[in-house]
Coordinates of C-alpha atoms in Angstrom, one line a residue:
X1 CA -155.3 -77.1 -97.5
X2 CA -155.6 -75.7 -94.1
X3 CA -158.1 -72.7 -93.6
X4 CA -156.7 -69.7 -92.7
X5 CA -156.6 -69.2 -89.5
X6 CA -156.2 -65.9 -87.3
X7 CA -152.3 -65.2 -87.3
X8 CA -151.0 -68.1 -89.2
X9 CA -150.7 -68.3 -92.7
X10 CA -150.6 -71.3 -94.9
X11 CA -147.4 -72.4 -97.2
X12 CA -149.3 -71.9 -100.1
X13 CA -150.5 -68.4 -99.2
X14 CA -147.3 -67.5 -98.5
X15 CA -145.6 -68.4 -102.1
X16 CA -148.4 -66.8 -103.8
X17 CA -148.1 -63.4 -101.3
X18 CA -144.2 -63.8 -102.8
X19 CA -145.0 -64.4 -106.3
X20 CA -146.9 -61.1 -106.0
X21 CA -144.3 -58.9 -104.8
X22 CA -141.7 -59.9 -107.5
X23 CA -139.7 -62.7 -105.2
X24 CA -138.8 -65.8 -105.9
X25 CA -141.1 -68.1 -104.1
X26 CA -138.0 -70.4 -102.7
X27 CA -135.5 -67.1 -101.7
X28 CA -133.1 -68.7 -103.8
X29 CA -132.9 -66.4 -106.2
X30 CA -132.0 -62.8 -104.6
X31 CA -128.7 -61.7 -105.4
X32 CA -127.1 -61.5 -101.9
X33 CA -129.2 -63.9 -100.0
X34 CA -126.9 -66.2 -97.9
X35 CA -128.8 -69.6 -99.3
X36 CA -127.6 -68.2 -102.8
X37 CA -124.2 -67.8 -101.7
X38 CA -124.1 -71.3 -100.1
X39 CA -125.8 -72.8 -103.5
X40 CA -123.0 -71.5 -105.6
X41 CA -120.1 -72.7 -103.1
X42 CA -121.8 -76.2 -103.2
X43 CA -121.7 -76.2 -106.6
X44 CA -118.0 -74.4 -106.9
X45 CA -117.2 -77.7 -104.6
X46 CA -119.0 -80.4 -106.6
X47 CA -118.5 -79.3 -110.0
X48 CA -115.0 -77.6 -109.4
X49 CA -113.8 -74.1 -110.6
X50 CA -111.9 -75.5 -113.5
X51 CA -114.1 -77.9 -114.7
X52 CA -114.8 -76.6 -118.2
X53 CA -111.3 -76.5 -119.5
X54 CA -110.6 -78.8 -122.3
X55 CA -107.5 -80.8 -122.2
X56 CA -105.1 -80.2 -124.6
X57 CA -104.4 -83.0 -127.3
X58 CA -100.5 -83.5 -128.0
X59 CA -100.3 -85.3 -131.6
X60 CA -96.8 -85.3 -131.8
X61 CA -94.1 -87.2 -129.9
X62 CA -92.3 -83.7 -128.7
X63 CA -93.5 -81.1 -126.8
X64 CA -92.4 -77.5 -127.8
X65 CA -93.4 -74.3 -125.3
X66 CA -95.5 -72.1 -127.5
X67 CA -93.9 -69.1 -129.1
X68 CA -94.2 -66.0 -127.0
X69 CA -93.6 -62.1 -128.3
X70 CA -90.1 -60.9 -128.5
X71 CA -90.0 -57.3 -128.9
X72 CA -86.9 -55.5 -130.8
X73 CA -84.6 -53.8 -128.1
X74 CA -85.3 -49.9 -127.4
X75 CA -82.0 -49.2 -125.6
X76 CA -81.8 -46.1 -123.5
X77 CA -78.3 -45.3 -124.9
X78 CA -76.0 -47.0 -127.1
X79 CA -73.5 -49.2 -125.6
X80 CA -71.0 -48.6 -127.8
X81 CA -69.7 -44.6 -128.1
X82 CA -68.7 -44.9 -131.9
X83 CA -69.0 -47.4 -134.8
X84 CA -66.2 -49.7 -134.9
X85 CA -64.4 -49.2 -138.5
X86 CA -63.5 -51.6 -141.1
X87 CA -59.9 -52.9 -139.5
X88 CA -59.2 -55.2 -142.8
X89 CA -58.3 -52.4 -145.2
X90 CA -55.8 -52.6 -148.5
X91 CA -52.9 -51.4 -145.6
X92 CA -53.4 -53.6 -142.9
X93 CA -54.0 -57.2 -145.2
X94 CA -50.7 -56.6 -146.7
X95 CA -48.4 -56.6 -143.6
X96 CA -44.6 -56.9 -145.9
X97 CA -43.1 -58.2 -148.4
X98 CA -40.7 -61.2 -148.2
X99 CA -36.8 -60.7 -150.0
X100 CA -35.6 -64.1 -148.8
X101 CA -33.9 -65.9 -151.5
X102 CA -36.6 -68.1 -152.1
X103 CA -38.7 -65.2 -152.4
X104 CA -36.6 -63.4 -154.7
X105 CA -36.6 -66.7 -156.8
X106 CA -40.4 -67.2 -157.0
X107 CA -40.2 -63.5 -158.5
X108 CA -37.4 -63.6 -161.1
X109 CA -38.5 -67.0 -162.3
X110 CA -42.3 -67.4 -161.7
X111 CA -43.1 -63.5 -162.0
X112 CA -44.7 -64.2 -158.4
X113 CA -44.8 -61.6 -155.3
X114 CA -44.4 -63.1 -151.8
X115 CA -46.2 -61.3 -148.8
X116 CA -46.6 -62.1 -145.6
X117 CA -50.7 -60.8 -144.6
X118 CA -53.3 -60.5 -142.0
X119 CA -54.3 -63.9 -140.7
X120 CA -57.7 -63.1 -141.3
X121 CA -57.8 -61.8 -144.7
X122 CA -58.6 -64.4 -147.7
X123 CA -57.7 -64.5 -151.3
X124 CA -60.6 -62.3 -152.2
X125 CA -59.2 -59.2 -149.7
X126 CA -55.3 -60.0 -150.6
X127 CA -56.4 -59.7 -154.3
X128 CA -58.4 -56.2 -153.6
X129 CA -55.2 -55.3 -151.9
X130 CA -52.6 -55.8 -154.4
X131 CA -54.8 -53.9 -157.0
X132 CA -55.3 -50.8 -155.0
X133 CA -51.8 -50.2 -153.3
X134 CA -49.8 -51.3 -156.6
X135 CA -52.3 -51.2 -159.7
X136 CA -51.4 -54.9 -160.9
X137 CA -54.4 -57.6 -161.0
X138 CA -53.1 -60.7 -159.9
X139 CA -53.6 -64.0 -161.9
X140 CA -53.6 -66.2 -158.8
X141 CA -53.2 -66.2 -155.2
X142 CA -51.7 -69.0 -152.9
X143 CA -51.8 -69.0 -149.4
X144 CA -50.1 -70.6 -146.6
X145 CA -49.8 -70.6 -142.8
X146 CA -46.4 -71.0 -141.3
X147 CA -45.4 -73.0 -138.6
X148 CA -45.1 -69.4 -136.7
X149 CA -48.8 -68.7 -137.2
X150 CA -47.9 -66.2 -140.0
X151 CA -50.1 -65.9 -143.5
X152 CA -47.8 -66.1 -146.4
X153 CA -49.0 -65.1 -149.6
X154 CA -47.6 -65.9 -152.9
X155 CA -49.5 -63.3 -155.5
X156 CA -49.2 -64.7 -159.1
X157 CA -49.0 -61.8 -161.5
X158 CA -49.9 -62.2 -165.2
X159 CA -47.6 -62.5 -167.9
X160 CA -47.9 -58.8 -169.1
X161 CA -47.0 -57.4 -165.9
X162 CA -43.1 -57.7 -164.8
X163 CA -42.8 -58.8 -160.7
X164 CA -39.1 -57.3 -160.7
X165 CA -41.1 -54.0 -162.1
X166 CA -43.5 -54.0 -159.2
X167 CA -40.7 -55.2 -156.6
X168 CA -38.8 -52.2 -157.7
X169 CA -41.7 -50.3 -157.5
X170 CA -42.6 -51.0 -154.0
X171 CA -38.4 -51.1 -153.2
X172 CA -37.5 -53.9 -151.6
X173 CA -35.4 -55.0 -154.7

């Protein structure tokens, strides 16, 4: 060790006059010192940013994207300006009745209604139909579509309940 000489101060004295006041003895350790900064960049460039981030492990032979949030719809104002209506009511399934000879047939000798209905509506509505407009239960429903694109129906009525009665009744007889 050198002896101290008049204006120059050893290494050694100088870490220990640092040690005293609180600083690191290498200056690598204040906050905003410029060696600092330079020691994290070299080691921001070695290392890398992302280094740390563990891989993900795919176990299965697809890949599906992960499920993300999907919030219910808060509309400003409703698109629509009034509720559309049921359109397949007891009126609008039955469209008419069919008095073609045939027709008139099926009724005197099977006790059988024909009707021509709404495309749309099935046994279940043409049945519903039939019971609320003319206060008959029907046994059995057929249905067909014609070569027009029309429904026929042919309503089966039971054997308590007279067809010409109801033809009558509705008056195309």
């Amino acid at each position: 060790m050198g002896a101290n000489v008049r204006g120059s101060l050893d290494s050694s004295h100088l870490l220990q006059l640092r040690a005293e006041k609180g600083a690191p003895a290498d200056g690598l350790g204040v906050p905003n010192s410029p060696t600092t900064k330079a020691q994290a960049a070299r080691k921001a460039a070695v290392k890398g940013t992302n280094s740390h981030k563990a891989k993900k492990v795919y176990t299965k032979p697809k890949f599906f994207q992960p499920k993300t949030l999907h919030l219910a719809r808060t509309p400003k104002y409703e698109r629509k300006a009034t509720a559309r209506f049921a359109t397949l009511d007891q009126y609008s399934v039955l469209k008419q009745p069919l008095n073609t000879e045939t027709a008139m047939k099926k009724i005197e000798d099977h006790n059988t209604l024909v009707f021509l209905v709404d495309v749309r509506a099935n046994k279940r509505h043409i049945k519903d139909a039939v019971k609320k407009l003319y206060d008959v239960d029907a046994a059995k429903i057929n249905t067909l579509i014609r070569p027009d694109g029309l429904k026929k129906a042919y309503i089966r009525l039971p054997a308590d309940v007279d067809a010409l009665d109801v033809a009558n009744k509705i008056g195309f007889i």
